[in-house]
Coordinates of C-alpha atoms in Angstrom, one line a residue:
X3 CA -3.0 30.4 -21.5
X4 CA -1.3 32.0 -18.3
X5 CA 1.3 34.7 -18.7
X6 CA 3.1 33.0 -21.9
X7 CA 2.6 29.2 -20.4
X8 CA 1.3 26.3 -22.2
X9 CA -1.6 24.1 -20.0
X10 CA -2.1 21.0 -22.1
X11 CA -5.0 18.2 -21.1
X12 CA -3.4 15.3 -21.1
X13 CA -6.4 12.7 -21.7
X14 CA -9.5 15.2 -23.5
X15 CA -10.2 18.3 -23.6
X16 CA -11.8 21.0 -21.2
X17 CA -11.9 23.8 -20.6
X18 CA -9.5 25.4 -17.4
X19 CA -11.6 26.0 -14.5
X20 CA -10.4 29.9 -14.8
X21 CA -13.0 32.5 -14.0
X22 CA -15.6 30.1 -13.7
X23 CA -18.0 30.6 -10.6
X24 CA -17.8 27.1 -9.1
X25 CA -16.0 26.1 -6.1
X26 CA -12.2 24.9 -6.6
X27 CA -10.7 23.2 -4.0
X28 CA -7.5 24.5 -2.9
X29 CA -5.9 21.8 -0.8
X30 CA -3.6 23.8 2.4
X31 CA -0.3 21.8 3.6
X32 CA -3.0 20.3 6.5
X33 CA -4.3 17.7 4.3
X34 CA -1.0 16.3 3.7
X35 CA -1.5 15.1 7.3
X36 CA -4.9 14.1 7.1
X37 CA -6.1 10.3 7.7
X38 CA -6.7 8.9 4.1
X39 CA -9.0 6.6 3.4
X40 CA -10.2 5.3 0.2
X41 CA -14.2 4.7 0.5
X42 CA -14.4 1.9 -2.2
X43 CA -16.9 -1.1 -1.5
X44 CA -14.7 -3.6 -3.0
X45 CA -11.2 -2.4 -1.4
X46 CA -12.9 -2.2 2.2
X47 CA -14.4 -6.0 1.4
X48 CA -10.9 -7.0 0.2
X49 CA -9.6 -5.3 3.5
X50 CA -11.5 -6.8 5.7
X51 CA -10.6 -10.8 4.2
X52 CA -7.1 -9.7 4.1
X53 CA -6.9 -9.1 8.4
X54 CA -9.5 -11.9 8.8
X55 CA -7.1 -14.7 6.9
X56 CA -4.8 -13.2 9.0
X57 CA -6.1 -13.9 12.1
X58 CA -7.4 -17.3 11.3
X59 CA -4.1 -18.3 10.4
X60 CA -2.9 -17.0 14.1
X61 CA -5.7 -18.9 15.4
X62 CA -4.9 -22.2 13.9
X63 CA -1.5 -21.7 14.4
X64 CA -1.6 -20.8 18.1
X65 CA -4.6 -22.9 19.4
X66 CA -4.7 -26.0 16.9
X67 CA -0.8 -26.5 16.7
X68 CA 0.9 -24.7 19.6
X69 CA -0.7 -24.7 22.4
X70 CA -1.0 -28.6 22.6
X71 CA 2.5 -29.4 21.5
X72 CA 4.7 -31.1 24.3
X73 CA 7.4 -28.9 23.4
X74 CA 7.7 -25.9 25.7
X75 CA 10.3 -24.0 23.7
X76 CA 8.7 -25.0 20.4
X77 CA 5.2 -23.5 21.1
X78 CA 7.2 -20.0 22.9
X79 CA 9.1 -19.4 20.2
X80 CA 7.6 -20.2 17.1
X81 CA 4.5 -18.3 18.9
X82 CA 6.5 -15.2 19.4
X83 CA 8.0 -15.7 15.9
X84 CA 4.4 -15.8 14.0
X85 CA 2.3 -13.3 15.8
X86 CA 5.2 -11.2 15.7
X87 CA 5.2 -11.2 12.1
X88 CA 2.0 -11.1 11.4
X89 CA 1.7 -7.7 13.7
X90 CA 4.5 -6.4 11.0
X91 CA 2.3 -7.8 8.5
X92 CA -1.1 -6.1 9.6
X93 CA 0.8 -2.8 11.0
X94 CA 2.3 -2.6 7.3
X95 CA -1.2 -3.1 5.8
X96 CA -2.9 -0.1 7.5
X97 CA 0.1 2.3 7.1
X98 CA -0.2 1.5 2.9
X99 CA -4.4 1.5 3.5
X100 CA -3.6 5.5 5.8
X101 CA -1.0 6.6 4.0
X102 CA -1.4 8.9 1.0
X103 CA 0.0 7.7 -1.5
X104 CA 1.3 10.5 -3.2
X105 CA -1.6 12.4 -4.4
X106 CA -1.7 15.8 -6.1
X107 CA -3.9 18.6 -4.7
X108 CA -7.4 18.8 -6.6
X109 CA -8.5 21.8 -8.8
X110 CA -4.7 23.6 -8.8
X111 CA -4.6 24.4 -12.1
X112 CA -5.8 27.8 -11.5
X113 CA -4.3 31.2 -12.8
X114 CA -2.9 32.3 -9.4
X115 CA -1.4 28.6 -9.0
X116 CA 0.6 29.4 -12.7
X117 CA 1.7 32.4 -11.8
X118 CA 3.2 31.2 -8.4
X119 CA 5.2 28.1 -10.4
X120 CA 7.2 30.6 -11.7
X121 CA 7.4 28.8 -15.1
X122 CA 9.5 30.0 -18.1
X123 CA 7.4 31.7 -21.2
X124 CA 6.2 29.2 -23.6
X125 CA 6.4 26.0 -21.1
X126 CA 4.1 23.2 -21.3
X127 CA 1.9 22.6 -18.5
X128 CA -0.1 19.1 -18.4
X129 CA -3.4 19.4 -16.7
X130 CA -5.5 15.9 -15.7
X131 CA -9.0 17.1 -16.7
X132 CA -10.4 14.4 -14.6
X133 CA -9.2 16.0 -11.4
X134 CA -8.6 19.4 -12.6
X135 CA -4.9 19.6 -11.2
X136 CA -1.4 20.5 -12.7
X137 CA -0.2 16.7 -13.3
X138 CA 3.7 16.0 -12.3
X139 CA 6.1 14.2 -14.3
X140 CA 5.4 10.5 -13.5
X141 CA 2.2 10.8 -11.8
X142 CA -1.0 8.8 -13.0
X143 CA -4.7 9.6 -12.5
X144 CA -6.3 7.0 -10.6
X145 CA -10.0 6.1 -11.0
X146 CA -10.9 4.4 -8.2
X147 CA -9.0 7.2 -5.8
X148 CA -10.1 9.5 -8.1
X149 CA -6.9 11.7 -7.5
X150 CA -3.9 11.9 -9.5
X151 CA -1.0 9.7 -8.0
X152 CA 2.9 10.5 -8.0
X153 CA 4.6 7.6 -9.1
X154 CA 1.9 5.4 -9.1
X155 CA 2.5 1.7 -9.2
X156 CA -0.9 0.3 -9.2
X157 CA -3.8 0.4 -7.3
X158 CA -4.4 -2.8 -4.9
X159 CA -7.9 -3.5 -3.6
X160 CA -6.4 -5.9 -1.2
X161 CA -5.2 -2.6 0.7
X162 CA -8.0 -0.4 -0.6
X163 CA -5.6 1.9 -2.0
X164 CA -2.7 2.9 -5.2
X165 CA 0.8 2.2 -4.1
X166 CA 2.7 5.4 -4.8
X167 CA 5.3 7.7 -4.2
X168 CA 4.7 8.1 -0.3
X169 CA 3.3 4.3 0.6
X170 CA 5.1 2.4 -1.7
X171 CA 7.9 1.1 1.5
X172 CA 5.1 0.3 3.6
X173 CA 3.3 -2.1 0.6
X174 CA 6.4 -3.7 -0.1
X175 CA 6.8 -4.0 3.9
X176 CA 3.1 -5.9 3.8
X177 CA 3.9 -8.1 1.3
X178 CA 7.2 -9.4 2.4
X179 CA 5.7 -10.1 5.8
X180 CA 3.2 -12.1 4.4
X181 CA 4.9 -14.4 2.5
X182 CA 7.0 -14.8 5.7
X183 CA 4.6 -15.9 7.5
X184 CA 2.7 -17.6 5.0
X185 CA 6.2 -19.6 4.6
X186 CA 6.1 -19.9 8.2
X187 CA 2.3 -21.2 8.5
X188 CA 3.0 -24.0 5.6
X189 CA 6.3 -25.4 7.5
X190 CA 4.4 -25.7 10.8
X191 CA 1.7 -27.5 9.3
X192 CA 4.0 -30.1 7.5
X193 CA 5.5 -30.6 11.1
X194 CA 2.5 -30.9 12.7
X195 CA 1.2 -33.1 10.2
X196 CA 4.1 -35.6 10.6
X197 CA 3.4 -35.4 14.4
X198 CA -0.1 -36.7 14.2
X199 CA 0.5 -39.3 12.0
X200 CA 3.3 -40.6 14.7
X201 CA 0.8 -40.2 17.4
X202 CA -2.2 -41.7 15.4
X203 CA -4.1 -38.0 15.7
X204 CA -4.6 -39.1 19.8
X205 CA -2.4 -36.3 21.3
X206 CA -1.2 -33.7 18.7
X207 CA -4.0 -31.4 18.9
X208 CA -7.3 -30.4 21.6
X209 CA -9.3 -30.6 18.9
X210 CA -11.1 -33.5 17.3
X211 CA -9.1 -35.4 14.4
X212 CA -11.5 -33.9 11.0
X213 CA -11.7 -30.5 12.9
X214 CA -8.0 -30.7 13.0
X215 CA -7.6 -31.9 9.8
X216 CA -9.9 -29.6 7.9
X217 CA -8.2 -26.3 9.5
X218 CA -4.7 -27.4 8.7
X219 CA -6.2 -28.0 5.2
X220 CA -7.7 -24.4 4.7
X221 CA -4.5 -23.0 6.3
X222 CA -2.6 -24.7 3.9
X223 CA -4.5 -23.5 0.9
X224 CA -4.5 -19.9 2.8
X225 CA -0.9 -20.3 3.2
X226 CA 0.1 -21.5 -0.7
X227 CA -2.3 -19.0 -2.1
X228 CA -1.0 -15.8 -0.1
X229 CA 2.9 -17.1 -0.3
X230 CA 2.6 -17.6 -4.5
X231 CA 1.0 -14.2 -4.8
X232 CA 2.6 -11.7 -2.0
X233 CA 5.9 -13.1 -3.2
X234 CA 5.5 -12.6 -6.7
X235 CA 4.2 -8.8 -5.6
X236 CA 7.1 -8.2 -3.2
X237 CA 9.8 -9.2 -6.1
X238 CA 7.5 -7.5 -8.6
X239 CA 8.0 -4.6 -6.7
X240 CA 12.0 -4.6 -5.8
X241 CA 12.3 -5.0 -9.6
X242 CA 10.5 -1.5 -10.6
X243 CA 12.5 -0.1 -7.4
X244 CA 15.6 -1.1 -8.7
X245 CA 14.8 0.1 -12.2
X246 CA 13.2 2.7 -11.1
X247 CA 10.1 1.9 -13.2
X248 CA 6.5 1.9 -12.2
X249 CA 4.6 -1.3 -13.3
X250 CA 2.3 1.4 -15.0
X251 CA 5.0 2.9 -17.0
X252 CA 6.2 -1.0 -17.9
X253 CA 2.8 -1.3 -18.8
X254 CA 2.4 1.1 -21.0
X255 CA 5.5 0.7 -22.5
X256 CA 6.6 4.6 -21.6
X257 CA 9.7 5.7 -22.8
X258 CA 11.5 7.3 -19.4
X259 CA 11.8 11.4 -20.0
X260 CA 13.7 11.0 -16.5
X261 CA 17.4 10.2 -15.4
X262 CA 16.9 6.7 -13.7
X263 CA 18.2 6.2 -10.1
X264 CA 21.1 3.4 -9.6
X265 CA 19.6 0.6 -7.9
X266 CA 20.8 1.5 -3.9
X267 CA 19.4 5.4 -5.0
X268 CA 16.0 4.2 -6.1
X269 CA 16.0 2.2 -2.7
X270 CA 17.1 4.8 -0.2
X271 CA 14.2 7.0 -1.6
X272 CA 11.7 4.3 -1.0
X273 CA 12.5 3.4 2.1
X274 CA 14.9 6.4 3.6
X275 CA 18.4 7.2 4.4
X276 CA 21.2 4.5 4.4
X277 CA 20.4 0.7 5.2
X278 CA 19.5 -0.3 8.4
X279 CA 17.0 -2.4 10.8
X280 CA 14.3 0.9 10.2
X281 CA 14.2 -0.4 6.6
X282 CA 12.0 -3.3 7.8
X283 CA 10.0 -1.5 10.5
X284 CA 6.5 0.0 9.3
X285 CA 6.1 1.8 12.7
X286 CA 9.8 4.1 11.6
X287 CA 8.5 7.7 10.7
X288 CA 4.4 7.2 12.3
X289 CA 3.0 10.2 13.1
X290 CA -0.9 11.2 14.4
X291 CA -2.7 12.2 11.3
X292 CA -4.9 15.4 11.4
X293 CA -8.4 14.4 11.1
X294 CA -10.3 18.0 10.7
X295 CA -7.6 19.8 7.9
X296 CA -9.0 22.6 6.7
X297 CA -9.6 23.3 3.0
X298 CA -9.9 27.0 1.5
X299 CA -12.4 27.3 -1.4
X300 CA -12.7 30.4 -3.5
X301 CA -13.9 33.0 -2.2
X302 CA -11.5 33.3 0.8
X303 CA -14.2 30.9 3.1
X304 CA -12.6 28.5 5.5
X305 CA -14.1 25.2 6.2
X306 CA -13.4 22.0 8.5
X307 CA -14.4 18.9 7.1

């Protein structure tokens, strides 16, 4: 109990690391800008198929359909079209995978920390004792990031990472760029298809007719699979934006203890001031992360890690 306040656990109890001897981290206003990165085996593995399905759909594309095509302008621009999108699509994926999503600084529910709140005597104060920090309204700990997130949504292994407050534009972003070009893939190989079938597989491709075949095959199963489920995600996700609801709170049936946001409100705080061609841009607000922040640990000891 701090100066009249209230600190409640929120999952179990424990005991507030107050006057204990062990080392709390006290996160500085660095690490905000520090490059994050979740180290969990199966999100990296999930990662790494995610940019390689990529790139083996811009191979097939370009080299198996493209390149051989008698049409000039169709190969240019359908090229530019698809790699274009899928550079969107990749340079969404590592701004949700680098981005912090919103988490809350480890280890701050410390006396000093109350006092500097400023709370009125006799509030309640909810405390994450897996984390050990003062847990916002609306945040969720996660236990694969093992952090607290605000406004966490979910937590996607496919970019080894939760979608929160902070990333949440740039997984929507990734996911709307994929079904695009996933759409994009699927009409190209229905075109090409026809093509070969007109030209008895002679002159439609520089590779062999089963070599051709079995790539478009794959790439069509690639491109079904990733348009059913990014498009379900990115329409999943408009839907809590606009309701401003997380799919945890939907999940857990929460009862909101906030004022919702109108619809336009809930999106100009995901993706930023009034509607515009930015909206769609994951580049729009990139900065170089800090790599060295440095933390201050109890005792008045500096470190960079």
């Amino acid at each position: 109990m701090f100066s009249g306040h209230r600190l409640r656990d929120v999952e179990q109890p424990r005991a507030l690391l107050d006057g204990d001897e062990e080392a709390v981290e006290r996160v500085t206003p660095s690490e905000a800008q520090r490059l994050w990165f979740i180290k969990d085996c199966c999100g990296m593995v999930c990662a790494v198929i995610t940019w390689f399905l990529v790139f083996y759909a811009d191979y097939v594309v370009t080299f198996v359909m493209l390149l051989p095509s008698r049409s000039f302008w169709y190969a240019v621009i359908n090229g530019v079209l698809f790699n274009s999108l899928a550079i969107l699509a990749l340079a969404s994926h590592l701004r949700t995978m680098l981005t912090d999503p919103g988490a809350v600084p480890k280890g701050n529910a410390t006396k000093e920390h109350m006092e500097s709140l400023q709370l009125k005597p006799g509030a309640v104060v909810y405390k994450c004792p897996k984390c050990c920090s003062i847990k916002p309204e609306r945040a969720h700990h996660c236990s694969i990031c093992k952090r607290c997130i605000r406004k966490m949504d979910h937590h996607c292994p496919w970019v080894n990472n939760c979608v929160g407050e902070s990333n949440q534009r740039f997984f929507v972003l990734f996911t709307m760029y994929i079904a695009v070009i996933s759409g994009h893939a699927l009409a190209l190989c229905g075109f090409q298809f026809i093509t070969c079938v007109q030209v008895q597989w002679t002159e439609c491709s520089d590779f062999s007719p089963p070599v051709t075949m079995m790539l478009m095959i794959f790439l069509c199963m690639e491109g079904l699979l990733f348009l059913t489920f990014t498009a379900v995600m990115f329409s999943t996700q408009l839907h809590s934006i606009c309701n401003d609801e997380t799919v945890i709170e939907r999940l857990k049936n929460e009862k909101p203890t906030w004022e919702r946001q109108t619809r336009w409100a809930g999106l100009r705080s995901v993706f930023g001031g009034q509607p515009s061609l930015l909206w769609m841009s994951p580049f729009a607000g990139l900065k170089l992360p800090t790599f060295f922040p440095k933390r201050t640990w109890r005792g008045g000891a500096e470190f960079s890690v």
